[in-house]
Tab-separated table of C-alpha atoms in Angstrom:
chain	number	residue	atom	x	y	z
A	297	MET	CA	0.000	0.000	0.000
A	298	SER	CA	1.430	3.369	-0.970
A	299	ASN	CA	1.821	6.238	1.442
A	300	THR	CA	-0.565	8.274	-0.692
A	301	SER	CA	-3.272	5.664	-0.084
A	302	THR	CA	-2.503	5.698	3.637
A	303	ARG	CA	-2.895	9.477	3.796
A	304	SER	CA	-6.107	9.459	1.770
A	305	LYS	CA	-7.646	6.999	4.254
A	306	MET	CA	-6.890	9.249	7.236
A	307	LYS	CA	-10.071	10.779	8.578
A	308	ALA	CA	-10.357	14.541	8.833
A	309	SER	CA	-10.424	14.190	12.612
A	310	ASP	CA	-7.168	12.184	12.514
A	311	ARG	CA	-5.502	14.795	10.328
A	312	GLN	CA	-6.624	17.526	12.727
A	313	ALA	CA	-5.263	15.522	15.663
A	314	VAL	CA	-1.875	15.233	13.955
A	315	MET	CA	-1.791	18.965	13.266
A	316	ARG	CA	-2.773	19.830	16.848
A	317	ARG	CA	0.162	17.782	18.139
A	318	VAL	CA	2.475	19.436	15.604
A	319	VAL	CA	1.287	22.866	16.753
A	320	SER	CA	1.833	21.849	20.379
A	321	GLN	CA	5.466	21.045	19.574
A	322	LEU	CA	5.969	24.355	17.780
A	323	GLN	CA	4.365	26.403	20.560
A	324	LYS	CA	7.114	25.242	22.921
A	325	ARG	CA	9.649	26.919	20.635
A	326	TYR	CA	7.852	29.887	19.117
A	327	GLY	CA	5.160	30.825	21.642
A	328	ARG	CA	1.391	30.752	21.624
A	329	SER	CA	0.516	34.108	20.095
A	330	ILE	CA	0.564	35.880	16.754
A	331	PRO	CA	2.437	39.185	16.312
A	332	LYS	CA	-0.020	42.051	16.644
A	333	SER	CA	-0.613	44.181	13.580
A	334	GLN	CA	-2.770	47.219	12.886
A	335	ARG	CA	-2.287	47.200	9.106
A	336	ASP	CA	-5.127	48.048	6.758
A	337	VAL	CA	-5.938	45.764	3.817
A	338	LEU	CA	-3.501	47.338	1.344
A	339	HIS	CA	-0.594	47.351	3.786
A	340	THR	CA	-1.448	43.763	4.715
A	341	LEU	CA	-1.167	42.876	1.039
A	342	LEU	CA	2.210	44.603	0.716
A	343	PHE	CA	3.467	42.852	3.840
A	344	ALA	CA	2.284	39.473	2.529
A	345	ILE	CA	4.319	40.022	-0.640
A	346	VAL	CA	7.445	40.751	1.407
A	347	LEU	CA	6.797	37.905	3.881
A	348	GLU	CA	6.626	35.101	1.318
A	349	ASN	CA	9.551	32.672	1.811
A	350	SER	CA	11.041	35.073	4.357
A	351	SER	CA	11.211	35.210	8.139
A	352	HIS	CA	8.716	37.424	9.937
A	353	ASP	CA	11.433	39.618	11.461
A	354	ALA	CA	13.184	40.136	8.113
A	355	ALA	CA	9.860	41.006	6.456
A	356	GLU	CA	8.986	43.512	9.189
A	357	SER	CA	12.394	45.167	8.846
A	358	ALA	CA	12.157	45.325	5.041
A	359	MET	CA	8.617	46.699	5.169
A	360	GLU	CA	9.587	49.376	7.680
A	361	GLY	CA	12.583	50.410	5.596
A	362	LEU	CA	10.522	50.524	2.411
A	363	LEU	CA	7.839	52.796	3.845
A	364	ALA	CA	10.399	55.037	5.548
A	365	SER	CA	12.386	55.548	2.342
A	366	PHE	CA	9.531	57.001	0.298
A	367	HIS	CA	7.271	59.972	0.913
A	368	ASP	CA	4.103	57.919	0.380
A	369	LEU	CA	2.697	54.897	-1.474
A	370	ASN	CA	2.285	56.883	-4.661
A	371	GLU	CA	6.020	57.576	-4.763
A	372	ILE	CA	6.630	53.818	-4.506
A	373	ARG	CA	4.138	53.259	-7.341
A	374	VAL	CA	6.008	55.546	-9.719
A	375	SER	CA	9.489	54.386	-8.700
A	376	SER	CA	11.594	51.911	-10.661
A	377	ILE	CA	11.824	48.235	-9.780
A	378	VAL	CA	15.526	48.703	-9.055
A	379	GLU	CA	14.834	51.410	-6.458
A	380	ILE	CA	12.266	49.250	-4.659
A	381	GLU	CA	14.390	46.122	-4.960
A	382	ALA	CA	17.344	47.802	-3.246
A	383	LEU	CA	15.251	48.275	-0.114
A	384	LEU	CA	14.217	44.593	-0.088
A	385	ALA	CA	17.740	43.194	-0.266
A	386	GLY	CA	17.329	41.444	3.106
A	387	VAL	CA	14.544	39.127	1.911
A	388	PRO	CA	14.517	36.410	-0.796
A	389	ASN	CA	13.643	37.296	-4.405
A	390	PRO	CA	13.677	41.086	-3.911
A	391	ASP	CA	13.312	41.745	-7.651
A	392	TRP	CA	10.063	39.788	-7.979
A	393	LYS	CA	8.718	41.232	-4.756
A	394	ALA	CA	9.503	44.748	-5.936
A	395	LEU	CA	7.554	44.087	-9.137
A	396	ARG	CA	4.576	42.668	-7.226
A	397	ILE	CA	4.520	45.591	-4.811
A	398	ARG	CA	4.437	48.105	-7.637
A	399	GLU	CA	1.751	46.140	-9.520
A	400	ALA	CA	-0.424	45.962	-6.395
A	401	LEU	CA	-0.159	49.732	-5.908
A	402	GLN	CA	-0.780	50.384	-9.596
A	403	TYR	CA	-3.922	48.228	-9.611
A	404	THR	CA	-5.283	49.885	-6.465
A	405	PHE	CA	-4.661	53.394	-7.775
A	406	GLU	CA	-6.181	52.717	-11.202
A	407	LYS	CA	-9.304	51.131	-9.695
A	408	TYR	CA	-9.991	53.530	-6.802
A	409	TYR	CA	-7.806	56.597	-7.581
A	410	SER	CA	-6.511	56.187	-4.029
A	411	PHE	CA	-4.535	53.687	-1.996
A	412	ASP	CA	-7.361	52.033	-0.110
A	413	LEU	CA	-8.589	48.423	-0.334
A	414	GLU	CA	-10.882	48.500	2.689
A	415	THR	CA	-13.908	47.812	0.474
A	416	LEU	CA	-12.727	44.189	0.282
A	417	LYS	CA	-13.875	43.737	3.877
A	418	ARG	CA	-17.470	44.334	2.795
A	419	LYS	CA	-17.357	41.744	0.016
A	420	THR	CA	-17.801	37.993	0.095
A	421	MET	CA	-14.687	35.845	-0.005
A	422	ASP	CA	-15.402	34.785	-3.599
A	423	VAL	CA	-15.734	38.379	-4.802
A	424	ALA	CA	-12.659	39.493	-2.856
A	425	GLU	CA	-10.659	36.561	-4.197
A	426	LYS	CA	-11.622	37.395	-7.785
A	427	GLN	CA	-10.658	41.031	-7.271
A	428	LEU	CA	-7.262	40.118	-5.832
A	429	ALA	CA	-6.735	37.731	-8.754
A	430	LYS	CA	-6.794	40.738	-11.084
A	431	ILE	CA	-3.540	42.038	-9.582
A	432	ALA	CA	-0.719	41.020	-11.916
A	433	TYR	CA	1.882	38.560	-10.612
A	434	LEU	CA	0.174	38.181	-7.222
A	435	THR	CA	0.874	34.737	-5.722
A	436	PRO	CA	-1.628	32.419	-3.982
A	437	PHE	CA	0.310	32.946	-0.741
A	438	ALA	CA	-0.156	36.731	-0.766
A	439	ARG	CA	-3.800	36.413	-1.812
A	440	ASN	CA	-4.631	33.894	0.929
A	441	TYR	CA	-2.698	35.873	3.545
A	442	VAL	CA	-4.902	38.903	2.879
A	443	LEU	CA	-8.098	36.828	2.863
A	444	GLN	CA	-7.136	35.212	6.157
A	445	HIS	CA	-5.876	38.264	8.051
A	446	SER	CA	-8.143	40.998	6.659
A	447	LEU	CA	-11.365	39.114	5.905
A	448	GLY	CA	-11.148	36.247	8.406
A	449	SER	CA	-11.601	33.653	5.655
A	450	HIS	CA	-10.726	30.018	6.231
A	451	VAL	CA	-7.859	29.823	3.752
A	452	ILE	CA	-4.246	28.780	4.262
A	453	PRO	CA	-1.349	30.889	2.903
A	454	VAL	CA	1.349	28.444	1.756
A	455	ASP	CA	4.663	29.517	0.241
A	456	ASP	CA	7.428	27.282	-1.138
A	457	ALA	CA	9.063	26.593	2.227
A	458	THR	CA	5.758	25.832	3.970
A	459	ARG	CA	4.720	23.522	1.130
A	460	GLU	CA	7.909	21.485	1.599
A	461	LEU	CA	7.173	21.169	5.321
A	462	VAL	CA	3.563	20.073	4.746
A	463	GLN	CA	4.742	17.468	2.249
A	464	TRP	CA	7.458	16.314	4.663
A	465	LEU	CA	4.797	15.887	7.358
A	466	GLY	CA	2.832	13.698	4.974
A	467	LEU	CA	-0.197	15.996	4.894
A	468	ALA	CA	0.105	16.900	1.189
A	469	GLN	CA	1.146	15.003	-1.921
A	470	VAL	CA	4.763	15.355	-2.953
A	471	ASP	CA	3.771	16.622	-6.399
A	472	ALA	CA	1.350	19.263	-5.070
A	473	ASP	CA	1.982	22.922	-5.856
A	474	ASN	CA	1.501	25.657	-3.260
A	475	GLU	CA	-2.193	26.115	-3.978
A	476	ALA	CA	-2.955	22.374	-3.902
A	477	ALA	CA	-0.968	21.938	-0.688
A	478	ALA	CA	-2.960	24.779	0.879
A	479	GLU	CA	-6.222	23.014	0.057
A	480	GLU	CA	-4.991	19.729	1.525
A	481	LEU	CA	-3.732	21.431	4.676
A	482	LYS	CA	-7.010	23.293	5.115
A	483	SER	CA	-8.844	20.081	6.054
A	484	ALA	CA	-6.358	19.483	8.895
A	485	ILE	CA	-6.800	22.919	10.510
A	486	ARG	CA	-9.910	24.361	12.115
A	487	LYS	CA	-10.814	27.897	11.098
A	488	GLN	CA	-10.218	29.373	14.559
A	489	ASP	CA	-6.784	27.722	14.721
A	490	ALA	CA	-5.636	28.669	11.216
A	491	PRO	CA	-3.874	32.024	11.865
A	492	LEU	CA	-1.754	30.718	14.753
A	493	THR	CA	-1.020	27.408	12.991
A	494	CYS	CA	0.131	29.173	9.825
A	495	HIS	CA	2.301	31.548	11.840
A	496	LEU	CA	4.004	28.685	13.695
A	497	LEU	CA	4.624	26.697	10.507
A	498	HIS	CA	6.123	29.799	8.915
A	499	GLN	CA	8.310	30.393	11.969
A	500	LEU	CA	9.685	26.865	11.697
A	501	VAL	CA	10.540	26.940	7.997
A	502	SER	CA	12.183	30.380	8.290
A	503	ASP	CA	14.188	29.429	11.393
A	504	ARG	CA	17.872	29.386	10.382
A	505	LYS	CA	18.346	26.196	12.371
A	506	TYR	CA	15.804	24.295	10.262
A	507	ALA	CA	15.353	26.264	7.046
A	508	GLY	CA	15.818	24.089	3.988
A	509	THR	CA	15.864	20.790	5.910
A	510	PHE	CA	12.402	19.517	5.024
A	511	SER	CA	13.020	18.337	1.473
A	512	ILE	CA	11.796	14.792	0.904
A	513	LYS	CA	14.313	12.066	0.151
A	514	GLY	CA	13.096	8.611	-0.773
A	515	GLU	CA	9.528	7.436	-0.189
A	516	GLU	CA	6.635	9.753	0.456
A	517	PRO	CA	6.258	10.346	4.227
A	518	ASP	CA	3.320	8.951	6.174
A	519	GLY	CA	1.192	11.518	8.001
A	520	ALA	CA	0.584	9.082	10.841
A	521	THR	CA	4.260	9.331	11.862
A	522	ALA	CA	4.513	13.114	11.426
A	523	VAL	CA	4.662	14.029	15.123
A	524	GLU	CA	7.368	11.504	16.015
A	525	ARG	CA	9.467	12.465	12.996
A	526	LEU	CA	9.113	16.160	13.805
A	527	LYS	CA	10.225	15.632	17.410
A	528	GLN	CA	13.323	13.840	16.184
A	529	HIS	CA	13.980	16.504	13.554
A	530	LEU	CA	13.697	19.368	16.037
A	531	ALA	CA	16.004	17.638	18.506
A	532	HIS	CA	18.604	16.666	15.892
A	533	PRO	CA	18.364	18.914	12.813
A	534	PRO	CA	20.431	17.898	9.783
A	535	ARG	CA	23.878	19.464	9.660
A	536	THR	CA	23.090	21.019	6.294
A	537	ALA	CA	20.712	23.409	8.042
A	538	LYS	CA	23.628	25.436	9.453
A	539	LYS	CA	25.052	25.960	5.992
A	540	LYS	CA	21.930	27.735	4.780
A	541	THR	CA	22.516	31.451	5.255
A	542	VAL	CA	20.881	34.453	3.669
A	543	LYS	CA	23.318	36.253	1.409
A	544	LYS	CA	22.477	39.876	0.722
A	545	SER	CA	23.141	41.009	-2.808
A	546	ARG	CA	23.775	44.609	-1.827
A	547	LYS	CA	23.850	46.847	1.208
A	548	ARG	CA	20.605	48.474	2.219
A	549	PRO	CA	20.701	52.155	1.304
A	550	PRO	CA	19.981	54.896	3.843
A	551	ALA	CA	16.353	55.772	4.513
A	552	LYS	CA	16.454	58.918	2.354
A	553	SER	CA	18.563	57.515	-0.451
A	554	THR	CA	15.744	57.596	-3.007
A	555	ALA	CA	15.132	61.287	-2.630
A	556	THR	CA	18.854	61.959	-2.723
A	557	LYS	CA	19.236	60.142	-6.025
A	558	ARG	CA	16.571	62.239	-7.631
A	559	THR	CA	17.889	65.621	-6.462
A	560	ARG	CA	21.191	67.142	-7.547
A	561	LYS	CA	22.750	69.976	-5.643
A	562	LYS	CA	22.737	73.241	-7.553
A	563	SER	CA	24.790	76.369	-7.131
A	564	SER	CA	23.257	79.786	-6.575
A	565	SER	CA	23.336	80.391	-10.328
A	566	GLY	CA	21.197	77.302	-10.943
A	567	THR	CA	23.876	75.252	-12.699
A	568	VAL	CA	24.610	71.667	-11.730
A	569	ARG	CA	27.982	71.225	-10.085
A	570	LYS	CA	30.053	68.320	-11.378
A	571	LYS	CA	33.480	67.233	-10.327
A	572	VAL	CA	35.627	66.787	-13.417
A	573	THR	CA	38.894	64.862	-13.264
A	574	LYS	CA	41.598	65.910	-15.717
A	575	PRO	CA	42.766	63.079	-17.956
A	576	LYS	CA	46.227	61.751	-17.198
A	577	ALA	CA	47.212	61.883	-20.881
A	578	ALA	CA	47.147	65.695	-20.933
A	579	LYS	CA	49.370	65.850	-17.868
A	580	THR	CA	51.896	63.560	-19.555
A	581	ARG	CA	52.068	65.750	-22.676
A	582	ARG	CA	52.765	68.866	-20.590
A	583	ALA	CA	55.591	67.055	-18.814
A	584	ARG	CA	57.224	66.163	-22.137
A	585	ARG	CA	57.154	69.792	-23.328
């Protein structure tokens, strides 16, 4: 009998029991509460984009630096991808995230002529989901994060790292993509437990001690043994986990670097001052004469 058949025969109550025990293990390491946030819907969307495949602390730092470096959201909307990317250097895939941030702001501005998505709270989940789907390049993780945190919908945001963990636990098929894994995981988590469970899973996969250690080798794992395997994994993480470090492509610019780039100092006469270096060739010719 294959492991896939074993998992498919697990009752929903059994899957929920496995997940509750997994959560209990994670609470001992990462606490029993979710970080408080007062973000509106649009800022929740921007944070979700930054958070994907990143640690919560790194995402918070990148988000804070991004907002502090621009005058307002409109300035971010009209900025280049390179300018936005430079401020996201501390999180994975900063170029793609910069593009998604700008597209989200562009969509919001073109639809409402403002930067406000609070109307999503007054819509059904289906309508809100369809509206978010119109934002170019938006991932299922970012979409589900907004639906869960802003609308209270029973959806599960799953990024690449979380998908690997869910597959390693044996609660999703090994060939499932992020969206399919989210659907499979949904049946193992009660609605009221979903936000905390998702936070704890994300904390685990972004923990430097365990990040990248949940790839499956060999046969597909059995969900019935998930808790015992996780206990062993947490106590004795693979050595390869310590080798996984985040390498920043460039240094994070100062908070006001964007404005500085766009403004050149001018003299009282209005001309732009430039420092010109004399070519060495001319100096050599004068020496010969």
